[in-house]
C-alpha cells in the first residue's frame, strides 16, 4: 500500500470528481489538491475542487493553480462535462481558503517526498519544475492520466490533457521523474455500461438521491450520457482509472519506454526509456474496486 503523502492536480470534470471520491474511499493519503484549468475554465474547476474537498470530506489543503496553459489554445470540454464541469450538479458551497501556486513548491519542500497524481493538463507541475528544477528531488513519482497512442479524443491524434498544454506535457515527461502514464488506450478499456453503472452505484439511472454516493452516481450517469452521445461504449472515468492504477498497479500492465509529445499534444512511444505506459487492465477487478467504493461510501 502506498504511504507517501499525495498531491492531486485536477480539472474537475466529471471523471475527476469520481477520481476524488475513489481516492477518499480507498484511503489515498491526499495531502493537497491543486486546481488547473482544463475541462472547463479555471474558475469552475477551482470551485469544483474546493466544493468536492468539502463534500467528500477529503480535508486536503487546496491550492489554486493555473487558469491558463503555458502553451496551447486553452480549449475546454463543456460538451462532455457540462457548463459547470460536474454535470450541472450543485454541491454545498465550501469556504475557499486556497493558497497560491507558489505554495506547491513550499509543500513539496515541507513534505520532503510526495507522490503526485495528475488528472488534468500538466501546466502546474511544469510551472513548478521550470521555476524550481530542484523540486524534482521531492517528487517520488507522478501518475499521469493523459496521452493516447492508438486512441485520441481531440483533433490531430491528441488526448485532451496533453493537447490542452503540449509544452507542459513535454516539460514533465522529460523531467527524469519516475512517471507512469495511464493513457486513453487503457482508460477506454474501462468503459462502463448502464448495467455496470447500476451494479457499481446501487442506483438506477435518474433515480439517485442526495447522499454522497447518490450525487457521485448522478455525476457518473452524466458522464455516461455524454459519452454515449459521442458514440463511446459507456462511461469513461479516465481519472478514476488512474487513481486505481496508482493504488493497485498489479491490476494493470504496461511497457517502459520513451514518450514524445508533438505541438498538438499527440504522443508517440518507443521502447527503451524510463517512462512506464500502462496499456492493459484487469477490467473486472477495477469494476469491483469501484463497486467497493460506492458501497463503502454510503
Ligand atoms: O482525455 C481525458 C482527460 O481529459 C481526463 O482527465 C478528463 O477529465 C480530461 O481532463
Ligand atoms: Ca481530468
Short mmCIF file of C-alpha atoms and ligand atoms in Angstrom, two decimals:
data_model
loop_
_atom_site.label_atom_id
_atom_site.label_comp_id
_atom_site.label_asym_id
_atom_site.label_seq_id
_atom_site.Cartn_x
_atom_site.Cartn_y
_atom_site.Cartn_z
CA UNK A 1 0.00 0.00 0.00
CA UNK A 2 1.35 3.43 -0.94
CA UNK A 3 2.17 5.51 2.13
CA UNK A 4 3.67 8.80 0.93
CA UNK A 5 1.54 11.96 1.02
CA UNK A 6 -0.20 12.52 -2.31
CA UNK A 7 -0.74 15.72 -4.26
CA UNK A 8 -3.59 15.53 -6.77
CA UNK A 9 -3.64 18.03 -9.65
CA UNK A 10 -7.06 18.09 -11.26
CA UNK A 11 -9.54 19.87 -13.56
CA UNK A 12 -12.99 18.67 -12.36
CA UNK A 13 -14.56 17.40 -14.66
CA UNK A 14 -16.98 14.56 -14.04
CA UNK A 15 -14.31 11.84 -14.11
CA UNK A 16 -12.05 13.96 -11.90
CA UNK A 17 -14.88 14.18 -9.36
CA UNK A 18 -15.26 10.39 -9.40
CA UNK A 19 -11.47 10.10 -9.03
CA UNK A 20 -11.52 12.25 -5.88
CA UNK A 21 -14.37 10.10 -4.50
CA UNK A 22 -12.35 6.94 -5.25
CA UNK A 23 -9.27 8.49 -3.61
CA UNK A 24 -11.31 9.26 -0.50
CA UNK A 25 -13.00 5.86 -0.22
CA UNK A 26 -9.79 3.92 -0.93
CA UNK A 27 -7.95 5.97 1.70
CA UNK A 28 -5.39 7.67 -0.52
CA UNK A 29 -3.25 9.93 1.70
CA UNK A 30 -4.43 13.10 -0.12
CA UNK A 31 -2.40 15.96 1.38
CA UNK A 32 -3.03 18.66 -1.23
CA UNK A 33 -5.32 19.18 -4.21
CA UNK A 34 -4.31 21.67 -6.90
CA UNK A 35 -6.84 23.01 -9.39
CA UNK A 36 -5.99 23.53 -13.04
CA UNK A 37 -7.99 24.83 -15.99
CA UNK A 38 -8.95 22.15 -18.46
CA UNK A 39 -12.35 20.52 -18.79
CA UNK A 40 -13.96 23.87 -18.02
CA UNK A 41 -12.45 27.26 -17.25
CA UNK A 42 -10.28 27.70 -14.19
CA UNK A 43 -12.91 29.45 -12.08
CA UNK A 44 -15.24 26.43 -12.38
CA UNK A 45 -12.52 23.78 -11.98
CA UNK A 46 -11.24 25.58 -8.89
CA UNK A 47 -14.73 25.93 -7.40
CA UNK A 48 -15.30 22.23 -8.03
CA UNK A 49 -12.01 21.35 -6.26
CA UNK A 50 -12.99 23.45 -3.23
CA UNK A 51 -16.54 22.12 -3.06
CA UNK A 52 -15.59 18.46 -3.70
CA UNK A 53 -12.91 18.70 -0.96
CA UNK A 54 -15.68 19.67 1.46
CA UNK A 55 -18.46 17.43 0.13
CA UNK A 56 -16.23 14.33 0.11
CA UNK A 57 -14.62 15.25 3.49
CA UNK A 58 -11.18 14.96 1.92
CA UNK A 59 -9.91 17.78 4.19
CA UNK A 60 -6.95 18.36 1.89
CA UNK A 61 -5.03 21.59 1.54
CA UNK A 62 -6.18 23.39 -1.59
CA UNK A 63 -4.00 25.35 -3.98
CA UNK A 64 -5.39 27.46 -6.81
CA UNK A 65 -3.44 26.52 -9.91
CA UNK A 66 -3.25 27.81 -13.43
CA UNK A 67 -6.24 29.33 -15.16
CA UNK A 68 -4.43 29.33 -18.49
CA UNK A 69 -1.96 26.88 -20.04
CA UNK A 70 1.76 27.52 -20.66
CA UNK A 71 1.04 26.72 -24.30
CA UNK A 72 -1.93 25.73 -26.45
CA UNK A 73 -5.21 27.49 -27.07
CA UNK A 74 -6.90 26.68 -23.73
CA UNK A 75 -9.86 24.77 -25.18
CA UNK A 76 -12.41 23.26 -22.79
CA UNK A 77 -14.89 20.34 -22.87
CA UNK A 78 -18.29 21.54 -21.64
CA UNK A 79 -19.91 19.17 -24.17
CA UNK A 80 -18.53 16.29 -22.09
CA UNK A 81 -18.67 17.63 -18.54
CA UNK A 82 -21.44 20.25 -18.65
CA UNK A 83 -21.21 24.01 -18.22
CA UNK A 84 -20.06 23.82 -14.58
CA UNK A 85 -17.81 20.80 -15.15
CA UNK A 86 -19.70 18.32 -12.95
CA UNK A 87 -22.80 17.71 -14.99
CA UNK A 88 -24.78 20.62 -13.56
CA UNK A 89 -24.68 19.10 -10.07
CA UNK A 90 -24.74 21.82 -7.40
CA UNK A 91 -22.62 20.87 -4.38
CA UNK A 92 -22.80 22.53 -0.95
CA UNK A 93 -20.56 25.58 -1.23
CA UNK A 94 -17.32 25.21 0.76
CA UNK A 95 -15.12 28.06 2.01
CA UNK A 96 -12.24 28.78 -0.38
CA UNK A 97 -9.01 29.04 1.65
CA UNK A 98 -6.84 28.10 -1.31
CA UNK A 99 -3.18 29.01 -1.41
CA UNK A 100 -1.23 30.45 -4.34
CA UNK A 101 0.51 28.08 -6.79
CA UNK A 102 3.88 29.02 -5.24
CA UNK A 103 2.73 27.01 -2.20
CA UNK A 104 3.01 23.85 -4.30
CA UNK A 105 6.81 24.23 -4.17
CA UNK A 106 6.69 25.04 -0.43
CA UNK A 107 4.51 21.95 0.12
CA UNK A 108 6.98 19.69 -1.70
CA UNK A 109 9.86 21.05 0.40
CA UNK A 110 7.88 20.68 3.63
CA UNK A 111 6.84 17.11 2.82
CA UNK A 112 10.31 16.10 1.69
CA UNK A 113 8.88 13.46 -0.64
CA UNK A 114 5.43 13.15 -2.22
CA UNK A 115 3.65 11.24 -4.94
CA UNK A 116 1.75 13.30 -7.49
CA UNK A 117 -1.33 12.18 -9.43
CA UNK A 118 -2.22 14.44 -12.37
CA UNK A 119 -5.72 14.29 -13.75
CA UNK A 120 -5.69 17.37 -15.98
CA UNK A 121 -3.30 19.39 -18.15
CA UNK A 122 0.26 19.36 -16.73
CA UNK A 123 0.51 23.14 -16.51
CA UNK A 124 1.05 23.42 -12.73
CA UNK A 125 3.66 20.67 -12.47
CA UNK A 126 5.55 22.03 -15.47
CA UNK A 127 5.44 25.52 -13.95
CA UNK A 128 6.98 24.30 -10.66
CA UNK A 129 9.66 22.25 -12.46
CA UNK A 130 10.55 25.27 -14.62
CA UNK A 131 10.68 27.73 -11.69
CA UNK A 132 12.33 25.29 -9.25
CA UNK A 133 14.11 22.45 -11.13
CA UNK A 134 15.44 21.17 -7.81
CA UNK A 135 11.87 20.34 -6.74
CA UNK A 136 12.06 17.14 -8.79
CA UNK A 137 14.09 15.66 -5.92
CA UNK A 138 10.98 15.98 -3.74
CA UNK A 139 8.72 14.16 -6.21
CA UNK A 140 8.81 10.40 -5.66
CA UNK A 141 6.57 9.57 -8.61
CA UNK A 142 4.00 11.08 -10.94
CA UNK A 143 0.99 9.08 -12.12
CA UNK A 144 -0.31 10.91 -15.19
CA UNK A 145 -3.75 10.42 -16.70
CA UNK A 146 -3.00 11.56 -20.22
CA UNK A 147 -1.84 10.72 -23.67
CA UNK A 148 -3.29 8.35 -26.24
CA UNK A 149 -1.26 6.10 -28.54
CA UNK A 150 -3.83 4.17 -30.59
CA UNK A 151 -6.74 6.33 -29.34
CA UNK A 152 -7.25 10.10 -29.40
CA UNK A 153 -10.11 12.31 -28.19
CA UNK A 154 -9.24 15.68 -29.70
CA UNK A 155 -8.08 16.62 -33.24
CA UNK A 156 -4.56 15.92 -34.55
CA UNK A 157 -4.46 12.47 -32.89
CA UNK A 158 -4.05 14.00 -29.45
CA UNK A 159 -5.52 13.47 -25.99
CA UNK A 160 -7.24 16.28 -24.07
CA UNK A 161 -4.86 16.75 -21.09
CA UNK A 162 -1.72 16.77 -23.24
CA UNK A 163 -3.42 18.71 -26.02
CA UNK A 164 -4.52 21.49 -23.66
CA UNK A 165 -0.88 22.25 -22.83
CA UNK A 166 1.60 20.36 -25.04
CA UNK A 167 4.64 22.26 -23.75
CA UNK A 168 3.76 21.41 -20.15
CA UNK A 169 3.46 17.74 -21.10
CA UNK A 170 6.89 17.86 -22.76
CA UNK A 171 8.48 19.52 -19.69
CA UNK A 172 7.07 16.92 -17.29
CA UNK A 173 7.70 13.86 -19.46
CA UNK A 174 11.34 14.86 -19.99
CA UNK A 175 11.97 15.70 -16.31
CA UNK A 176 13.52 12.31 -15.49
CA UNK A 177 10.99 11.80 -12.68
CA UNK A 178 9.54 8.28 -12.15
CA UNK A 179 6.42 8.66 -14.33
CA UNK A 180 3.59 6.24 -15.09
CA UNK A 181 1.23 7.25 -17.88
CA UNK A 182 -2.35 5.97 -17.81
CA UNK A 183 -3.44 6.78 -21.39
CA UNK A 184 -6.74 6.59 -23.25
CA UNK A 185 -5.63 3.19 -24.56
CA UNK A 186 -6.27 1.73 -21.13
CA UNK A 187 -8.97 4.06 -19.78
CA UNK A 188 -11.18 3.27 -22.77
CA UNK A 189 -10.95 -0.42 -21.78
CA UNK A 190 -12.70 0.50 -18.52
CA UNK A 191 -15.79 1.88 -20.27
CA UNK A 192 -18.84 1.27 -18.07
CA UNK A 193 -22.21 0.18 -19.49
CA UNK A 194 -25.52 1.28 -17.97
CA UNK A 195 -25.90 -2.14 -16.34
CA UNK A 196 -22.38 -1.96 -14.89
CA UNK A 197 -23.05 1.54 -13.57
CA UNK A 198 -26.25 0.36 -11.86
CA UNK A 199 -24.25 -2.51 -10.34
CA UNK A 200 -21.45 -0.18 -9.16
CA UNK A 201 -23.58 2.74 -7.98
CA UNK A 202 -26.52 0.84 -6.46
CA UNK A 203 -28.86 3.36 -8.09
CA UNK A 204 -30.83 3.11 -11.31
CA UNK A 205 -30.09 5.90 -13.77
CA UNK A 206 -32.05 9.11 -12.95
CA UNK A 207 -33.14 7.59 -9.59
CA UNK A 208 -30.28 8.77 -7.39
CA UNK A 209 -30.55 10.66 -4.06
CA UNK A 210 -28.70 13.47 -2.25
CA UNK A 211 -26.29 11.21 -0.38
CA UNK A 212 -22.59 11.38 -1.27
CA UNK A 213 -22.93 8.12 -3.21
CA UNK A 214 -26.16 9.32 -4.80
CA UNK A 215 -24.55 12.56 -6.01
CA UNK A 216 -21.43 10.76 -7.24
CA UNK A 217 -23.74 8.32 -9.08
CA UNK A 218 -25.53 11.26 -10.71
CA UNK A 219 -22.15 12.58 -11.91
CA UNK A 220 -21.21 9.12 -13.22
CA UNK A 221 -24.50 8.88 -15.12
CA UNK A 222 -23.95 12.33 -16.62
CA UNK A 223 -20.55 11.14 -17.81
CA UNK A 224 -22.27 8.06 -19.27
CA UNK A 225 -24.89 10.08 -21.19
CA UNK A 226 -22.39 12.43 -22.82
CA UNK A 227 -20.10 9.51 -23.65
CA UNK A 228 -22.92 7.60 -25.35
CA UNK A 229 -23.89 10.78 -27.21
CA UNK A 230 -20.33 10.80 -28.59
CA UNK A 231 -20.71 7.12 -29.61
CA UNK A 232 -18.37 5.88 -26.88
CA UNK A 233 -19.11 2.41 -25.47
CA UNK A 234 -20.03 3.66 -21.99
CA UNK A 235 -18.98 6.00 -19.17
CA UNK A 236 -15.27 6.88 -19.42
CA UNK A 237 -13.89 7.59 -15.97
CA UNK A 238 -10.31 8.16 -17.13
CA UNK A 239 -9.16 9.85 -13.91
CA UNK A 240 -10.67 7.31 -11.51
CA UNK A 241 -8.87 4.62 -13.53
CA UNK A 242 -5.59 6.49 -12.96
CA UNK A 243 -6.18 6.66 -9.18
CA UNK A 244 -6.91 2.92 -9.11
CA UNK A 245 -3.73 2.28 -11.13
CA UNK A 246 -1.75 4.32 -8.58
CA UNK A 247 -3.15 2.22 -5.73
CA UNK A 248 -3.31 -1.20 -7.41
CA UNK A 249 -0.68 -1.32 -10.18
CA UNK A 250 -0.99 -5.12 -10.12
CA UNK A 251 -4.36 -4.77 -11.88
CA UNK A 252 -2.62 -3.21 -14.87
CA UNK A 253 0.38 -3.90 -17.03
CA UNK A 254 2.49 -1.74 -19.25
CA UNK A 255 5.78 -1.18 -21.01
CA UNK A 256 8.69 1.16 -20.22
CA UNK A 257 9.92 3.43 -22.96
CA UNK A 258 10.30 6.97 -24.21
CA UNK A 259 7.24 9.12 -24.89
CA UNK A 260 7.44 12.14 -27.17
CA UNK A 261 4.74 14.82 -27.43
CA UNK A 262 4.23 16.95 -30.53
CA UNK A 263 2.94 20.53 -30.72
CA UNK A 264 -0.68 19.31 -30.66
CA UNK A 265 -0.13 17.03 -27.67
CA UNK A 266 -0.11 13.84 -29.75
CA UNK A 267 2.15 11.17 -28.27
CA UNK A 268 4.47 8.55 -29.71
CA UNK A 269 6.06 5.71 -27.80
CA UNK A 270 9.25 3.78 -28.38
CA UNK A 271 10.71 1.07 -26.17
CA UNK A 272 13.81 1.90 -24.16
CA UNK A 273 13.34 4.59 -21.57
CA UNK A 274 12.13 5.11 -18.01
CA UNK A 275 8.51 6.12 -18.55
CA UNK A 276 6.02 3.35 -17.83
CA UNK A 277 2.98 3.39 -20.13
CA UNK A 278 0.05 1.26 -19.00
CA UNK A 279 -1.76 -0.50 -21.84
CA UNK A 280 -3.76 -3.34 -20.27
CA UNK A 281 -6.07 -3.72 -17.32
CA UNK A 282 -7.94 -6.41 -15.41
CA UNK A 283 -11.23 -4.64 -16.18
CA UNK A 284 -13.49 -6.79 -13.99
CA UNK A 285 -11.25 -6.25 -10.95
CA UNK A 286 -11.30 -2.47 -11.49
CA UNK A 287 -15.11 -2.63 -11.61
CA UNK A 288 -15.04 -4.48 -8.28
CA UNK A 289 -12.86 -1.72 -6.79
CA UNK A 290 -15.39 0.86 -7.99
CA UNK A 291 -18.26 -1.23 -6.55
CA UNK A 292 -16.40 -1.31 -3.22
CA UNK A 293 -16.04 2.50 -3.26
CA UNK A 294 -19.73 3.06 -3.94
CA UNK A 295 -20.70 0.52 -1.30
CA UNK A 296 -18.28 1.83 1.36
CA UNK A 297 -19.07 5.44 0.51
CA UNK A 298 -22.66 5.12 1.80
O1 LIG B 1 -8.62 12.85 -22.01
C1 LIG B 1 -9.26 12.60 -20.79
C2 LIG B 1 -8.76 13.53 -19.73
O2 LIG B 1 -9.04 14.89 -20.10
C3 LIG B 1 -9.46 13.33 -18.37
O3 LIG B 1 -8.61 13.70 -17.34
C4 LIG B 1 -10.61 14.30 -18.45
O4 LIG B 1 -11.07 14.70 -17.15
C5 LIG B 1 -9.96 15.47 -19.16
O5 LIG B 1 -9.26 16.23 -18.18
CA1 LIG B 2 -9.35 15.45 -15.77
#
